[in-house]
Short mmCIF file of C-alpha atoms and ligand atoms in Angstrom, two decimals:
data_model
loop_
_atom_site.label_atom_id
_atom_site.label_comp_id
_atom_site.label_asym_id
_atom_site.label_seq_id
_atom_site.Cartn_x
_atom_site.Cartn_y
_atom_site.Cartn_z
CA MET A 1322 8.10 7.94 -4.85
CA ALA A 1323 7.81 4.89 -2.59
CA ILE A 1324 5.56 4.50 0.44
CA ASP A 1325 6.94 6.22 3.54
CA PRO A 1326 8.13 3.40 5.85
CA ASP A 1327 7.67 5.77 8.81
CA PHE A 1328 4.07 6.60 7.95
CA GLN A 1329 2.90 5.79 11.51
CA GLU A 1330 5.03 8.67 12.79
CA ASN A 1331 4.47 11.03 9.86
CA ARG A 1332 0.75 10.60 9.25
CA GLU A 1333 -2.44 10.65 11.28
CA LEU A 1334 -4.80 7.74 11.73
CA VAL A 1335 -7.99 9.14 10.20
CA ASP A 1336 -10.33 6.21 9.65
CA THR A 1337 -10.82 2.47 9.56
CA HIS A 1338 -11.97 0.33 6.66
CA ALA A 1339 -13.70 -2.98 7.26
CA PRO A 1340 -14.36 -4.85 4.03
CA ASP A 1341 -13.42 -8.25 5.52
CA GLY A 1342 -11.75 -7.55 8.86
CA GLU A 1343 -10.92 -4.02 9.92
CA HIS A 1344 -7.76 -2.13 8.96
CA ASP A 1345 -6.54 1.40 9.59
CA VAL A 1346 -6.54 4.30 7.12
CA TRP A 1347 -3.74 6.89 7.44
CA GLY A 1348 -4.35 10.38 6.05
CA PRO A 1349 -4.45 12.78 4.47
CA VAL A 1350 -7.61 11.61 2.72
CA ASP A 1351 -9.55 13.81 0.31
CA PRO A 1352 -11.35 11.61 -2.22
CA PRO A 1353 -11.31 10.96 -5.07
CA GLU A 1354 -7.81 12.36 -5.63
CA LYS A 1355 -6.21 11.64 -2.23
CA LEU A 1356 -6.83 8.27 -0.58
CA GLY A 1357 -4.03 7.83 1.98
CA ILE A 1358 -2.52 4.57 3.21
CA HIS A 1359 -4.64 1.49 3.93
CA GLY A 1360 -3.42 -0.98 6.56
CA THR A 1361 -0.72 -0.92 9.21
CA THR A 1362 1.08 -4.29 9.22
CA VAL A 1363 0.35 -4.58 5.48
CA ALA A 1364 0.35 -0.94 4.40
CA VAL A 1365 -0.58 0.09 0.86
CA ASP A 1366 -0.21 3.70 -0.26
CA PHE A 1367 -3.29 4.12 -2.41
CA ASP A 1368 -1.90 7.35 -3.86
CA ILE A 1369 1.05 5.39 -5.34
CA CYS A 1370 -0.75 2.13 -6.29
CA ILE A 1371 -1.22 1.76 -10.07
CA ALA A 1372 -3.34 -1.43 -9.83
CA ASP A 1373 -0.62 -3.62 -11.28
CA GLY A 1374 -2.09 -6.63 -9.45
CA ALA A 1375 1.12 -8.56 -8.70
CA CYS A 1376 0.41 -8.49 -4.96
CA LEU A 1377 -3.09 -9.94 -5.42
CA GLN A 1378 -1.68 -12.64 -7.67
CA ASP A 1379 1.36 -13.58 -5.56
CA CYS A 1380 0.23 -13.27 -1.91
CA PRO A 1381 0.20 -16.87 -0.60
CA VAL A 1382 -2.60 -16.20 1.90
CA ASP A 1383 -4.87 -13.93 -0.19
CA VAL A 1384 -4.61 -10.76 1.90
CA PHE A 1385 -5.63 -8.35 -0.88
CA ASP A 1386 -8.90 -7.49 -2.62
CA TRP A 1387 -9.53 -4.92 -5.32
CA MET A 1388 -11.25 -1.78 -4.12
CA ASP A 1389 -12.83 0.51 -6.71
CA THR A 1390 -11.48 4.06 -6.60
CA PRO A 1391 -13.08 5.94 -9.49
CA GLY A 1392 -11.53 9.32 -10.19
CA HIS A 1393 -8.15 8.64 -8.63
CA PRO A 1394 -5.35 9.96 -10.87
CA GLU A 1395 -3.14 6.82 -10.65
CA SER A 1396 -5.74 4.07 -11.09
CA GLU A 1397 -9.45 3.33 -10.82
CA LYS A 1398 -8.94 0.47 -8.35
CA LYS A 1399 -6.51 -0.28 -5.51
CA ALA A 1400 -5.02 -3.34 -3.82
CA ASP A 1401 -6.77 -3.18 -0.45
CA PRO A 1402 -5.16 -5.19 2.41
CA ALA A 1403 -8.59 -6.51 3.34
CA ARG A 1404 -7.27 -9.42 5.41
CA GLU A 1405 -4.01 -7.98 6.75
CA ALA A 1406 -4.36 -10.09 9.93
CA ASP A 1407 -3.76 -13.19 7.78
CA CYS A 1408 -0.34 -11.93 6.62
CA ILE A 1409 2.54 -14.36 7.29
CA GLY A 1410 5.29 -11.79 6.64
CA CYS A 1411 6.80 -13.32 3.52
CA TYR A 1412 7.47 -9.86 1.99
CA ILE A 1413 6.58 -11.06 -1.52
CA CYS A 1414 4.14 -8.19 -2.07
CA GLU A 1415 6.80 -5.63 -1.14
CA ASP A 1416 9.19 -7.23 -3.61
CA VAL A 1417 6.80 -7.54 -6.55
CA CYS A 1418 5.11 -4.14 -6.35
CA PRO A 1419 6.52 -2.19 -9.35
CA VAL A 1420 5.97 1.20 -7.71
CA ASP A 1421 6.95 0.35 -4.10
CA ALA A 1422 3.48 1.17 -2.79
CA ILE A 1423 3.59 -1.54 -0.06
CA VAL A 1424 5.48 -1.83 3.19
CA ILE A 1425 5.24 -4.72 5.66
CA LYS A 1426 5.61 -3.74 9.30
CA TYR A 1427 6.28 -6.27 12.01
S1 SF4 B 548 3.96 -10.10 3.16
FE1 SF4 B 548 3.38 -12.01 2.07
S2 SF4 B 548 1.62 -12.81 3.25
FE2 SF4 B 548 1.89 -10.65 3.86
S3 SF4 B 548 0.46 -9.52 2.49
FE3 SF4 B 548 2.50 -9.51 1.51
S4 SF4 B 548 2.47 -11.29 0.10
FE4 SF4 B 548 0.78 -11.55 1.57
#
């Protein structure tokens, strides 16, 4: 299942995460199994992400960092949109993600 493109309407803003510039976290969140969606303009559904790494490799402006998520059923790390404010809207990450865990919202 792909990330819900209407997550802002269908989910609640439950937290913020500020590894290197703050981004939103959309629930439900119940770690370690349920981690929600990180980011708003660059949104990554952590519960779908399998840590493939194509987005980290291909993003031209280095928006993503790995975030360790031990105990999550899909993968032990996630592509965190740590610098979503730097995004230039090229949509490469959306295209390369093999599980459609990313949506770009402008
Ligand atoms: S849309 Fe392009 S610039 Fe923005 S996070 Fe994805 S790959 Fe990076």
